[in-house]
PDB file of C-alpha atoms in Angstrom:
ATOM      1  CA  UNK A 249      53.339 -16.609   3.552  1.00  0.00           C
ATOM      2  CA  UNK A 250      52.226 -16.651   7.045  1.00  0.00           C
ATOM      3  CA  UNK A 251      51.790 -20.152   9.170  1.00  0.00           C
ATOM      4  CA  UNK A 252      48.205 -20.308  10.618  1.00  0.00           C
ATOM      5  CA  UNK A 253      48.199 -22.196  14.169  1.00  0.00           C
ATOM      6  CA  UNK A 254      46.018 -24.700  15.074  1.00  0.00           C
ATOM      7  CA  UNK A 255      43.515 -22.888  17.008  1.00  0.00           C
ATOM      8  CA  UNK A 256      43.151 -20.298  14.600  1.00  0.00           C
ATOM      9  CA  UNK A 257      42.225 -22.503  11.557  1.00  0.00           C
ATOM     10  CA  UNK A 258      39.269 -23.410  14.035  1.00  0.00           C
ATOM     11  CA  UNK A 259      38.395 -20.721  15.113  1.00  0.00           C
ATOM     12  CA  UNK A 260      38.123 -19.559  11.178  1.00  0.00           C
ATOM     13  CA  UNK A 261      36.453 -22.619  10.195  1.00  0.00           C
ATOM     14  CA  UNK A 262      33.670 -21.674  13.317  1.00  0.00           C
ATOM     15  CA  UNK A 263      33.558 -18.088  11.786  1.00  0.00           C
ATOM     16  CA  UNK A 264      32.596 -19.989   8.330  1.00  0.00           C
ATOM     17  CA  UNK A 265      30.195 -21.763   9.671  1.00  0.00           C
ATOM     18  CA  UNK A 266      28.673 -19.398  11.880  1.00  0.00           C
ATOM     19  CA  UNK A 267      28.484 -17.186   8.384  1.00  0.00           C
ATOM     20  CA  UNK A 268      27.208 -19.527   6.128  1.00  0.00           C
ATOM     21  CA  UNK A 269      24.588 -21.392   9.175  1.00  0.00           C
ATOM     22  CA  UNK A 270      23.436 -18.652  11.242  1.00  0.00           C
ATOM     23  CA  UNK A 271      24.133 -14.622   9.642  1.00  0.00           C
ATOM     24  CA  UNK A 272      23.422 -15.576   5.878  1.00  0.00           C
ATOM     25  CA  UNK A 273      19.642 -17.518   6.656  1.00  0.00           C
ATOM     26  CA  UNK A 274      19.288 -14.684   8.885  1.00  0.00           C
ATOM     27  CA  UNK A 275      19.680 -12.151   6.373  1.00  0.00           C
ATOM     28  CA  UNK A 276      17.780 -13.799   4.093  1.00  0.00           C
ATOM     29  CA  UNK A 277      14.808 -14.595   6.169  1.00  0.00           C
ATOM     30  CA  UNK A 278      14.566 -10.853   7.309  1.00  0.00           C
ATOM     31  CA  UNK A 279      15.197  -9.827   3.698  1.00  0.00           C
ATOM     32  CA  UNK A 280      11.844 -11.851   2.748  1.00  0.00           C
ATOM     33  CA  UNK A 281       9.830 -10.231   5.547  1.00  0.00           C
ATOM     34  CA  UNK A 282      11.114  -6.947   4.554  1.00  0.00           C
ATOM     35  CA  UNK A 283      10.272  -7.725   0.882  1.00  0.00           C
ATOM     36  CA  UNK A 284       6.934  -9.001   1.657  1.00  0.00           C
ATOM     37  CA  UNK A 285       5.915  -5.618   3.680  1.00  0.00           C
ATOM     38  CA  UNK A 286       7.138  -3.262   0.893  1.00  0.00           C
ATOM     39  CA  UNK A 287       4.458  -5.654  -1.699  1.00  0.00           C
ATOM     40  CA  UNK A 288       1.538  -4.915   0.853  1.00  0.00           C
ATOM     41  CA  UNK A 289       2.595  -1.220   0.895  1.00  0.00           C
ATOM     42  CA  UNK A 290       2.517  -0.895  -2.776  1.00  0.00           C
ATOM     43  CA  UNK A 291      -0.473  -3.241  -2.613  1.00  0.00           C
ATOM     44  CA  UNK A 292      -2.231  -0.586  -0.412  1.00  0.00           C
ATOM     45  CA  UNK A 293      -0.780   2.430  -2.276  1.00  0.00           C
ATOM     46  CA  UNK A 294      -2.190   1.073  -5.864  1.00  0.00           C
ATOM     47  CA  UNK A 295      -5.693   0.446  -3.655  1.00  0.00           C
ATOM     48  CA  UNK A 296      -5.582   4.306  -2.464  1.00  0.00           C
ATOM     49  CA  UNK A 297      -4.651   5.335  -5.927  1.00  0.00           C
ATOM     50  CA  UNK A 298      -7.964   3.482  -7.528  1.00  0.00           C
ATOM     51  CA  UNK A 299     -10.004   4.301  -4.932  1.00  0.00           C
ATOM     52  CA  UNK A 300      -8.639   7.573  -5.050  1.00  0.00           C
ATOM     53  CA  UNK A 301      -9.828   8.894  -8.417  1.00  0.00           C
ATOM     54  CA  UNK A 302     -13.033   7.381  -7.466  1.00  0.00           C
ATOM     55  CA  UNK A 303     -13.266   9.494  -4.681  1.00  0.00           C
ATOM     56  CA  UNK A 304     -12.103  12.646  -7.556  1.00  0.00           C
ATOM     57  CA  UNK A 305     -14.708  11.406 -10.182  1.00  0.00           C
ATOM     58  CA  UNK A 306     -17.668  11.475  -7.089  1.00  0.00           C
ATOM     59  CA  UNK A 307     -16.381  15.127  -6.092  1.00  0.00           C
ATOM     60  CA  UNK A 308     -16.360  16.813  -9.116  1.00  0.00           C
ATOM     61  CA  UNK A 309     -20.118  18.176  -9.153  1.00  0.00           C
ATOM     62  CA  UNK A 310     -19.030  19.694  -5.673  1.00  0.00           C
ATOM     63  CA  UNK A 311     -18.131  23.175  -8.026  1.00  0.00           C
ATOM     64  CA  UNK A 312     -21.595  23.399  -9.589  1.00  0.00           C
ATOM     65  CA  UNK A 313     -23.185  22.807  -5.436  1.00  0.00           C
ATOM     66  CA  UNK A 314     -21.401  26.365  -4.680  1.00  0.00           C
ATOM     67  CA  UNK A 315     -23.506  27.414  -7.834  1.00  0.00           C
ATOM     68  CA  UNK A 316     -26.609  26.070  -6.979  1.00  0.00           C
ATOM     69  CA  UNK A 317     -26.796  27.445  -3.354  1.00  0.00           C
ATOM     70  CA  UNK A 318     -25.861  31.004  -4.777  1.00  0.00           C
ATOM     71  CA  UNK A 319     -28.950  30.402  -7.192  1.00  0.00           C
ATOM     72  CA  UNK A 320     -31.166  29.205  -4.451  1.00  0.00           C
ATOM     73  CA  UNK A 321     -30.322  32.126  -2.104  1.00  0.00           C
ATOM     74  CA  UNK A 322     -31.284  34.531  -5.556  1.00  0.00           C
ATOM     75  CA  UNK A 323     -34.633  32.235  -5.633  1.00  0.00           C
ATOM     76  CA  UNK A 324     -35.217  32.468  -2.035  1.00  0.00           C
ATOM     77  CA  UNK A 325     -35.017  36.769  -2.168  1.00  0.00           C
ATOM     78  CA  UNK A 326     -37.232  36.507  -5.269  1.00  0.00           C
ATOM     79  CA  UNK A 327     -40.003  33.949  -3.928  1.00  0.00           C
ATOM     80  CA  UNK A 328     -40.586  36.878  -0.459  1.00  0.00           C
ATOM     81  CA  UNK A 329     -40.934  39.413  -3.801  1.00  0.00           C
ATOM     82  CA  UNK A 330     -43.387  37.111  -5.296  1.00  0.00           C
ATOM     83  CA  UNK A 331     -45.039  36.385  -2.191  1.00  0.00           C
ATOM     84  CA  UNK A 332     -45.811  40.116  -1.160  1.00  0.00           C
ATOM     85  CA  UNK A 333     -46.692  40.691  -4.409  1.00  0.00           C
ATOM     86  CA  UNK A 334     -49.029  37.697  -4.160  1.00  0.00           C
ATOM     87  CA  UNK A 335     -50.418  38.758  -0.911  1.00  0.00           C
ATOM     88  CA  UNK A 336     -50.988  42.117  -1.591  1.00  0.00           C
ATOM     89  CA  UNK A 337     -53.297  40.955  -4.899  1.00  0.00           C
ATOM     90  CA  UNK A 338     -54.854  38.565  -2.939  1.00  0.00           C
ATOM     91  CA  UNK A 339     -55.576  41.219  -0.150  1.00  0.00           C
ATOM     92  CA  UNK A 340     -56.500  44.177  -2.709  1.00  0.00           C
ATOM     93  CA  UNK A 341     -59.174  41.754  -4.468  1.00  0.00           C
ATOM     94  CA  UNK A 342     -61.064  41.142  -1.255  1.00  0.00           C
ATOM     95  CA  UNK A 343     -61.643  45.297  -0.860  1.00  0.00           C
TER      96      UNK A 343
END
């Protein structure tokens, strides 16, 4: 086996130190803030999914809207029909 001097026994007792004191509570710390941020993501993402199908359940007459303007344009045709007709009894009664 190799002899370790002196200075580098201290030097790899700093290097412990430094490891265990400064890098690993580092790590750890930012690991925590990391962790924290992904829980409000999925926080936020499980909010958008709820509010999401709310959203899905509110738009689903939107199909049956397309309908009802088609129908209304039909009515609209049919109410001038009615209304000449109308207007032309009213007019031929007053002869």
């Amino acid at each position: 086996m190799e002899q370790i001097s002196t200075g580098g026994a201290v030097l790899w007792w700093i290097g412990i130190a430094v490891l265990v004191l400064v890098v690993i509570p580092l790590v750890l710390i930012l690991s925590q803030r990391v962790l924290r941020h992904l829980r409000e993501i999925r926080d936020y993402a499980a909010d958008i999914r709820t509010h999401g199908v709310g959203v899905t359940e509110n738009v689903a007459p939107v199909p049956a809207l397309l309908q009802t303007q088609h129908l209304i344009k039909a009515l609209g045709a049919r109410l001038d029909q009615y209304a000449s007709a109308t207007g032309r009894l009213l007019n031929g009664g007053q002869r």
